XYZ file of C-alpha atoms in Angstrom:
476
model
C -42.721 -13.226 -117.766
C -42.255 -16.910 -116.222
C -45.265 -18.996 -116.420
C -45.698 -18.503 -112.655
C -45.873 -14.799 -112.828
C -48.896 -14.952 -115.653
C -50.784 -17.356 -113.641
C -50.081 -15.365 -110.525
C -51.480 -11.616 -112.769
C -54.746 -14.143 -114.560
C -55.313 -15.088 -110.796
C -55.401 -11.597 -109.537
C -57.199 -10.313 -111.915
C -59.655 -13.317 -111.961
C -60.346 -12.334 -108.075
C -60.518 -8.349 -108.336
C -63.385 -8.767 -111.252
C -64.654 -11.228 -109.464
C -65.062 -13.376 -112.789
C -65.358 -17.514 -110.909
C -66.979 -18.429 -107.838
C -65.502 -21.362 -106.394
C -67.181 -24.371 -107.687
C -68.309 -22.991 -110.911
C -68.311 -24.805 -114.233
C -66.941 -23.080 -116.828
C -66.920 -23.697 -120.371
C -64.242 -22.337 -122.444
C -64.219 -21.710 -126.350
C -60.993 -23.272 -127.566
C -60.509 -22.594 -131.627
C -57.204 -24.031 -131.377
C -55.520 -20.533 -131.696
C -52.809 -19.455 -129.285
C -55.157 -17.240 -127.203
C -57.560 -19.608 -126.405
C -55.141 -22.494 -126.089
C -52.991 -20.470 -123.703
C -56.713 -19.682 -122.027
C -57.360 -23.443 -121.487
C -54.018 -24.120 -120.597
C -54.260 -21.527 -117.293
C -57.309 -21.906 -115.950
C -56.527 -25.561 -115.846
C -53.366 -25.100 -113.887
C -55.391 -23.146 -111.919
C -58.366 -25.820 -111.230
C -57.717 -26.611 -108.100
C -57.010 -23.365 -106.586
C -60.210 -21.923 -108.077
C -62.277 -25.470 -107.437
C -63.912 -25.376 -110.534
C -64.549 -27.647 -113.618
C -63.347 -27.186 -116.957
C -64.975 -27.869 -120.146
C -64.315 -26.448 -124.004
C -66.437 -25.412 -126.977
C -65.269 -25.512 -130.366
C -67.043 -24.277 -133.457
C -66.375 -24.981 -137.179
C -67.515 -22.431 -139.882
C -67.518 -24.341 -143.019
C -65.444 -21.783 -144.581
C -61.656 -22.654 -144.419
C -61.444 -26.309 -145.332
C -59.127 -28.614 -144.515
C -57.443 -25.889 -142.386
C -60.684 -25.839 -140.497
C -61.118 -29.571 -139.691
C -56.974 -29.587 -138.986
C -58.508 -26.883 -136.098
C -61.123 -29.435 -134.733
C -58.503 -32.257 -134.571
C -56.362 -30.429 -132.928
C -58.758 -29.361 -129.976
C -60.679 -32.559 -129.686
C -56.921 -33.869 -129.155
C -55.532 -31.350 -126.945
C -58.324 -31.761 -124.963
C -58.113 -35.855 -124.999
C -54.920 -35.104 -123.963
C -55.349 -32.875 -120.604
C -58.941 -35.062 -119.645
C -60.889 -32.272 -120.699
C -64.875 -32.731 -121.787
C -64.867 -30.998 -125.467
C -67.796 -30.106 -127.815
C -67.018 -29.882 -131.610
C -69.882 -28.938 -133.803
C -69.957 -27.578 -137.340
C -71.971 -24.892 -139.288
C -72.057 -23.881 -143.004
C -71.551 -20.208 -142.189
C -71.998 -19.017 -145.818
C -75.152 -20.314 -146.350
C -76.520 -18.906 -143.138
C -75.411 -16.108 -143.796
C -77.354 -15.872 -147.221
C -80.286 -16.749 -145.666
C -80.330 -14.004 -142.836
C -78.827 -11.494 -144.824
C -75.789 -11.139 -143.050
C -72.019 -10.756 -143.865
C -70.282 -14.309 -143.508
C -68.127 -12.222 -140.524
C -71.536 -10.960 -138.557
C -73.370 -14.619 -139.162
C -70.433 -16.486 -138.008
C -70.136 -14.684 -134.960
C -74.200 -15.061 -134.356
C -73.664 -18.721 -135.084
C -70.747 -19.140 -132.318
C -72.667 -17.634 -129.502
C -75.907 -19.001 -130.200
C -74.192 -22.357 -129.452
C -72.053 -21.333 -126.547
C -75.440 -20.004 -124.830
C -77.179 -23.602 -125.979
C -74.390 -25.971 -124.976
C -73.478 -23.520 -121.869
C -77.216 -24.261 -120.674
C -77.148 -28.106 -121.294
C -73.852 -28.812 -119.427
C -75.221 -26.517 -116.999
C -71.902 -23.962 -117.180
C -72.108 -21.354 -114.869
C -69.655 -19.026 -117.301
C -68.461 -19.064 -120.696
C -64.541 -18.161 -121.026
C -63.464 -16.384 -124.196
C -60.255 -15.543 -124.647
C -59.828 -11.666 -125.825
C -56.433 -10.200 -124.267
C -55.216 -7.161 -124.180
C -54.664 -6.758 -127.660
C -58.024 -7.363 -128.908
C -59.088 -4.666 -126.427
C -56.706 -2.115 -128.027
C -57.880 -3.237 -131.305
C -61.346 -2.703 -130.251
C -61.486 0.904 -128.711
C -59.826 2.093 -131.933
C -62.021 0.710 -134.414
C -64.778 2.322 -132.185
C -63.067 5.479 -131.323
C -62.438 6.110 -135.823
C -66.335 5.244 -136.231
C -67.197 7.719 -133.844
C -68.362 5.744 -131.232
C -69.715 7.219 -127.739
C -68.426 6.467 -124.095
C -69.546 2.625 -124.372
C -67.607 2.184 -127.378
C -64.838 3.543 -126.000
C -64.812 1.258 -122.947
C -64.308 -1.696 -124.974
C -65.123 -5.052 -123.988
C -66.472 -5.612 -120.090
C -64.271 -8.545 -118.367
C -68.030 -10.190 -117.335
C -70.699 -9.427 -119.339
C -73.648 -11.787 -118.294
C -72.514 -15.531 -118.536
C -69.404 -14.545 -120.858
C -65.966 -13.872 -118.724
C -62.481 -12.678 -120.220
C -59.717 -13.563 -118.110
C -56.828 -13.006 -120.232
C -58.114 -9.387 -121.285
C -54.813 -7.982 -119.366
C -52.582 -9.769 -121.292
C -50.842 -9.207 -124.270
C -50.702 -11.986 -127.080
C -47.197 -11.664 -126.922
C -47.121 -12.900 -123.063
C -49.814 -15.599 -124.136
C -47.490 -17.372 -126.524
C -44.652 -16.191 -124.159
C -46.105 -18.566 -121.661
C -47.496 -21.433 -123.873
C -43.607 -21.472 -124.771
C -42.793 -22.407 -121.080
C -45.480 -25.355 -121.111
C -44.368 -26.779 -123.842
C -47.836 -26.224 -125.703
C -48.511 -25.781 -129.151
C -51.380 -24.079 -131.507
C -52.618 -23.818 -134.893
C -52.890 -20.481 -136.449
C -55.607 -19.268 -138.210
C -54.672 -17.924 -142.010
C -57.925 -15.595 -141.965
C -56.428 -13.691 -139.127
C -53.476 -12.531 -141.924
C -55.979 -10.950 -143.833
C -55.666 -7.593 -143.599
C -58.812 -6.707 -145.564
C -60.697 -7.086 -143.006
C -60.609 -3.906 -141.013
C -60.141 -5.225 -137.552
C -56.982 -7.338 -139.181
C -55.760 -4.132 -140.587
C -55.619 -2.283 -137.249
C -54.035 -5.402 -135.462
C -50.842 -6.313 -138.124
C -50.962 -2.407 -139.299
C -51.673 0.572 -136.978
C -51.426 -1.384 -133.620
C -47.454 -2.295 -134.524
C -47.261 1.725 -135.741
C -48.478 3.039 -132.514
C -46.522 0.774 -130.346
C -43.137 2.109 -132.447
C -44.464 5.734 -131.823
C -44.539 4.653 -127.974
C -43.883 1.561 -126.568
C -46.906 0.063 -124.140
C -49.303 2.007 -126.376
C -51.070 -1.106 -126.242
C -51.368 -1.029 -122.401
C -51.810 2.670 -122.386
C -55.216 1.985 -124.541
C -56.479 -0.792 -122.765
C -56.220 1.117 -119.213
C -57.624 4.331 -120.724
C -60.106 2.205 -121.553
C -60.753 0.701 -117.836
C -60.430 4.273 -116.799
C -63.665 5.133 -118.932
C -65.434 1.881 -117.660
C -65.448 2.930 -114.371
C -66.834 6.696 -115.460
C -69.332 5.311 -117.479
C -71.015 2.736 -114.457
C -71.434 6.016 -112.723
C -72.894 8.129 -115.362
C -75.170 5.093 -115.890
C -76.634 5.014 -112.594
C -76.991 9.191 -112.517
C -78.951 8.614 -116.359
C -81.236 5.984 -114.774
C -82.111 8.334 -111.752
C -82.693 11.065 -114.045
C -85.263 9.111 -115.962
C -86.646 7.679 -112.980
C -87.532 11.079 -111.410
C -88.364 13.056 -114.740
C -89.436 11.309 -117.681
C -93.116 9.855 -118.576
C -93.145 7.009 -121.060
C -96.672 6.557 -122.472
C -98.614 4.616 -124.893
C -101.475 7.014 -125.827
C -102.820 4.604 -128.286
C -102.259 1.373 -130.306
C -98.778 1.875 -132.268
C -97.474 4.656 -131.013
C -94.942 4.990 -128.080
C -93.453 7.796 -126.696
C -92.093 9.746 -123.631
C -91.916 13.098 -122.672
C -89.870 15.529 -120.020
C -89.335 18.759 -119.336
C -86.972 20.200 -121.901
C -85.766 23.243 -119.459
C -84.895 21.039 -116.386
C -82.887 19.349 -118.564
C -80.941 21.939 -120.633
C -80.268 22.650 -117.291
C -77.918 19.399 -116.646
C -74.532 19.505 -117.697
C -73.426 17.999 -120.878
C -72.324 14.042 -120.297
C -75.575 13.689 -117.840
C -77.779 15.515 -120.830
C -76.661 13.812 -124.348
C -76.447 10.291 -121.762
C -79.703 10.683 -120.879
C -81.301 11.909 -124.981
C -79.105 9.260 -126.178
C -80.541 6.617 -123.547
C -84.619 7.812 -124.181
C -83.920 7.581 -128.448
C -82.935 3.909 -127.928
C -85.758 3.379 -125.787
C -88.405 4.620 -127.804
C -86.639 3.614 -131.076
C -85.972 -0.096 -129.713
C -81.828 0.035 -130.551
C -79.231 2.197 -130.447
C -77.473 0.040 -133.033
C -77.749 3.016 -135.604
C -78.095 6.320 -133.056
C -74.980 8.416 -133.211
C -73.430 10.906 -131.539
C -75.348 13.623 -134.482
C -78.687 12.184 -134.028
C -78.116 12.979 -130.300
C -76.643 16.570 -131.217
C -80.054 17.561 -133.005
C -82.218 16.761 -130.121
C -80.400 18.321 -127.604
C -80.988 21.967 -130.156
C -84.266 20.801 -129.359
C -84.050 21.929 -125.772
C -83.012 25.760 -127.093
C -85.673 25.612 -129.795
C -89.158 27.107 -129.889
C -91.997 24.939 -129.974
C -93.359 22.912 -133.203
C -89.400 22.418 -134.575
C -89.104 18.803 -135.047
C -86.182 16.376 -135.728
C -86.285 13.346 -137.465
C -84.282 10.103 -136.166
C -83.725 6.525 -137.263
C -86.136 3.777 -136.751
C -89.367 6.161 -137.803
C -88.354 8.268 -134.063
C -89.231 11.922 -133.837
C -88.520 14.376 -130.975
C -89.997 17.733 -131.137
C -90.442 20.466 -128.881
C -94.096 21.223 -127.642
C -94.030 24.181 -124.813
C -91.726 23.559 -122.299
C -91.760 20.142 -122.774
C -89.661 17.374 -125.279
C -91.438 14.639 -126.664
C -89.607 11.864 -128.589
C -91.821 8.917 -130.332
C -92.151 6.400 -132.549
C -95.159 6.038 -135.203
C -96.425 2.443 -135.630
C -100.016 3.285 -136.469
C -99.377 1.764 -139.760
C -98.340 -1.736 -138.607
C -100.146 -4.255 -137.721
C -98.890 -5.541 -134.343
C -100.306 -8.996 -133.595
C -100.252 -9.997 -129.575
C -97.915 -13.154 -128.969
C -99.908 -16.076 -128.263
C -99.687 -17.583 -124.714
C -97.186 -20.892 -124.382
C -98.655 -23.795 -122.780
C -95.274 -25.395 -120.621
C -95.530 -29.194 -119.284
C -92.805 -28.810 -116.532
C -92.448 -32.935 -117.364
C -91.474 -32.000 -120.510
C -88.050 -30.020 -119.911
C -85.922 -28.418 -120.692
C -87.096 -26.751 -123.394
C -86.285 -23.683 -125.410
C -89.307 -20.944 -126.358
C -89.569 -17.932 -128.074
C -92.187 -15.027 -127.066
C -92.467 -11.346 -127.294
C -88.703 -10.455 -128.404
C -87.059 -12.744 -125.798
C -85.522 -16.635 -125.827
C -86.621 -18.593 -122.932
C -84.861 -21.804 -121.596
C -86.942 -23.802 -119.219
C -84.977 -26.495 -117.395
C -86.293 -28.763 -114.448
C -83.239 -30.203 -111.965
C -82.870 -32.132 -109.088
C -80.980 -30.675 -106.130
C -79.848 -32.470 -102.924
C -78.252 -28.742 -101.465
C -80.586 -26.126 -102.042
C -78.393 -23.433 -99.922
C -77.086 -22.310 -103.461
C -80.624 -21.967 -105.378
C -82.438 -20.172 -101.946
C -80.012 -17.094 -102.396
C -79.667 -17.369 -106.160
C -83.576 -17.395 -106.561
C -83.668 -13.677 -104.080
C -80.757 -12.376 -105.904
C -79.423 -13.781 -108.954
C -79.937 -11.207 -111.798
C -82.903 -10.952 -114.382
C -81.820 -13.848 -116.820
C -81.630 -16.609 -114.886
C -84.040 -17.166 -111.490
C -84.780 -20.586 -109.872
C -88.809 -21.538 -108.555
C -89.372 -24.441 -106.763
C -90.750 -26.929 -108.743
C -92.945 -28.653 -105.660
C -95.056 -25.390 -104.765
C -95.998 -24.873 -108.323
C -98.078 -27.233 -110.730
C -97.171 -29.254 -114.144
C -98.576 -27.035 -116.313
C -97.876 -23.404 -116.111
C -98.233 -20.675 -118.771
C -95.915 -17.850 -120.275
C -98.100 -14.958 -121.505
C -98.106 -11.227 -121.009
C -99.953 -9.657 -117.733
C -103.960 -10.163 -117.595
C -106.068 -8.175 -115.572
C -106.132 -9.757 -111.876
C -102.818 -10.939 -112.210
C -101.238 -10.553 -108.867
C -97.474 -11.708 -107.380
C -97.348 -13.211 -103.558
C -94.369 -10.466 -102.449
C -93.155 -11.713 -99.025
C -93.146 -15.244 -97.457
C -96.331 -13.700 -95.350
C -97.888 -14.641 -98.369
C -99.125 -10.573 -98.785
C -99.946 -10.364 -102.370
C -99.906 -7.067 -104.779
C -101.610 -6.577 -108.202
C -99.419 -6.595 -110.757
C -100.308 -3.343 -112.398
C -99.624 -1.585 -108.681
C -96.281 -3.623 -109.155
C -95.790 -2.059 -112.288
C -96.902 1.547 -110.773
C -94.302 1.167 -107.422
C -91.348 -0.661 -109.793
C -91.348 2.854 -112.267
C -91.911 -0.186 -114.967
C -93.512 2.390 -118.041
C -96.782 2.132 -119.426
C -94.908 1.060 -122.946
C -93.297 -1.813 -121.621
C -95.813 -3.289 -119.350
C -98.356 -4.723 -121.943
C -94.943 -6.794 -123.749
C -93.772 -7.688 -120.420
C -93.480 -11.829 -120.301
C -94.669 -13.510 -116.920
C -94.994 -17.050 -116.091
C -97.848 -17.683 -114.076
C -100.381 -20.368 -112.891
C -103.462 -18.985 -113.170
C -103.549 -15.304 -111.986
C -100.548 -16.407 -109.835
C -97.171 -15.483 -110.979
C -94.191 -17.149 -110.900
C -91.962 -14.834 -112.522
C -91.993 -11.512 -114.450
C -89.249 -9.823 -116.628
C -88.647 -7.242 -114.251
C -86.709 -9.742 -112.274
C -88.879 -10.935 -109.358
C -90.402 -14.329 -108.450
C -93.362 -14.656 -106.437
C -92.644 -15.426 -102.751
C -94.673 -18.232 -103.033
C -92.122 -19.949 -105.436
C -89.134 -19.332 -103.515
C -86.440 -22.421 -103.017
C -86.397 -23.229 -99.136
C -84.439 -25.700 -97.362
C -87.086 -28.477 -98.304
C -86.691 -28.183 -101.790
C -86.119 -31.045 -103.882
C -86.466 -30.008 -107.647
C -86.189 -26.530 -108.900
C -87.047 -24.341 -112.247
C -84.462 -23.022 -113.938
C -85.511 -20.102 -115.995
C -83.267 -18.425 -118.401
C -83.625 -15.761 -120.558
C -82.146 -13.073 -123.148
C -82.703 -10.651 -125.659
C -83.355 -12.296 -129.411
């Protein structure tokens, strides 16, 4: 493959996942490996066809020595070399990893995106590039498919998953060096990636190699299945999320306890993938993760739906489901905890950006000067739920982040017609066990902004705005 031809396929399939908008920033995480150098290396040759800007991230670990700062010399001057804005910072991986009780594999990776999403928001990125390739997808659907993983495992990794883009995920890391040949570029390699006790390593130098001998383009054959199952799984996603829409009652009956409810013959009724996708979707909600629910723990609820009443079944995360009547209850016991309300956080907008924690979410509160606010009026009516824009004139300098208080209310046209937020709750299908944890930002009784996505009408960025509020947000 010439070096035309892989720019020409990255191109392509930068357009048909629609991963850049022209004019975007995009930061891209250069370790000095071949995939991420041969990363850099395209979407800089393709720049100016793209119009965006280009700047790289690189991380140090504290774990392989001088290997490690040979790495960081190597990207601070590869990108001194192609005029290229680079930030190197370094962590002592091992001893964060003692101290939040993780492996040095699982900390490392926590420590790398924590500062993407950090230096991301102060250069004001629009998109973080990493550089997984075809390959690492391959590698990735069978480590999930032998630990029994369900459809989302399967899919592997999403080209765009919130800020984070992949555009090299249809190539193979042979094409990648292929093509970094033709430039004339060199890379460092990583000894830790020859390790083949680690079981990721073991499936990329071991079985990967095996399968491709057993048939050649096994790698491609995987990553396409793969795509194949992407697109299945959107559209069971949608059908699981109407389900529970129309038939399932989340409640809060008293302090500590959360559950929901449905009935258990409507949905024996569905056909399988619609009725373990939606049992597997309502035990994550009620249990708070799906981290540890597998495709078992589904299996006993769903003999639930053919039991008599009373049997009960018990899940991870203190969740029970149990069949009362015609109707399937799954819920969580907290009675026993103590749950302490998050205190409200006072915000001087002349005091940002800053970042904030509060009731099981991050919050990054910047305040920026526009001179075109065409961008910021559509992005504050539809950008999605973790990053909206107010505008900073129509609201005052001190605002506070809190959950909803009674009278709260949220201006819901430019009319300036206003609706209580608990009838916004009620029309929004928003349950009863999310609404009292439910952040909003609000001056006075006003809101600005609530979780569920929306900004009050009376915030919106017009043509006469001047300064907005960026506010970001994700899950800690």
């Amino acid at each position: 493959m010439t070096e035309y031809e892989f720019e020409k396929k990255t191109l392509e399939y930068i357009k048909r996942h629609a991963l850049i908008n022209s004019g975007e920033r995009i930061l891209v995480t250069l370790s000095g490996g071949q995939d991420s150098v041969g990363l850099l290396c395209v979407l800089k040759r393709l720049k100016s066809e793209l119009s965006i800007t280009l700047g790289a991230v690189h991380i140090g670990h504290g774990i392989r020595g001088e290997e490690a700062l040979r790495d960081e010399r190597f990207a601070e001057e590869f990108c001194e070399r192609h005029s290229i804005e680079i930030f190197s910072e370094r962590y002592d991986v091992p001893a964060i990893a003692r101290e939040r009780g993780m492996s040095e594999e699982e900390a490392g990776r926590a420590v790398r995106y924590e500062a993407f999403e950090r230096l991301a928001l102060e250069w004001k990125a629009d998109k973080v590039a990493l550089a997984h390739h075809a390959n690492d997808q391959a590698e990735t659907v069978l480590f999930n498919l032998i630990r029994g993983s369900g459809l989302s495992g399967l899919c592997g990794m999403s080209p765009k998953r919130d800020i984070y883009i992949r555009p090299l995920l249809w190539a193979k890391k042979l094409q990648i060096g292929e093509y970094l040949k033709e430039l004339g570029e060199a890379w460092v390699m990583d000894s830790s990636n020859l390790d083949d006790s680690y079981s990721r390593n073991r499936i990329r130098l071991n079985i990967l190699p095996e399968l491709e001998k057993v048939h050649p383009g096994a790698t491609s054959g995987i990553v396409r299945a793969a795509g194949l199952l992407e697109t299945v799984k959107a559209h069971l996603d949608l059908l699981v999320q109407q389900y529970i829409n129309d038939n399932v009652t989340f409640e809060e009956p008293r302090e500590g306890t959360y559950y929901c409810e449905l009935d258990a013959v409507t949905l024996s009724e569905c056909d399988n993938a619609l009725r373990e996708a939606v049992l597997k979707a309502l035990i994550g909600k009620v249990a708070g993760s799906l981290k540890d629910i597998s495709y078992t723990h589904v299996e006993a609820v769903e003999g639930l739906l053919r039991a008599k009443t009373g049997l009960k079944v018990d899940l991870p995360y203190g969740v029970t489901a149990y069949r009362s009547y015609e109707r399937l209850i799954i819920k969580k016991e907290r009675a026993s905890v103590t749950y302490t309300l998050p205190e409200a956080v006072e915000i001087n907008l002349n005091e940002l950006p800053k970042k904030f924690s509060f009731s099981g979410y991050e919050f990054m509160l910047s305040v920026e000067e526009i001179k075109d606010s065409k961008e910021y009026i559509n992005a504050a009516r539809t950008q999605n739920m973790y990053t909206k824009f107010a505008d900073c004139g129509k609201i005052s300098d001190v605002v506070r982040l809190r959950l909803p208080e009674e009278g709260d209310y949220i201006v819901i046209d430019p009319d300036g017609h206003k609706k209580l937020l608990r009838r916004l709750f009620i029309d929004e299908k928003i349950a009863v066990v999310d609404r009292k944890s439910m952040p909003v930002l609000a001056e006075g009784n006003s809101v600005i902004w609530i979780l569920s996505g929306r900004i009050g009408a009376r915030y919106y960025v017009d043509q006469e705005t001047k300064k907005i509020l960026r506010i970001e947000i994700k899950k800690q």
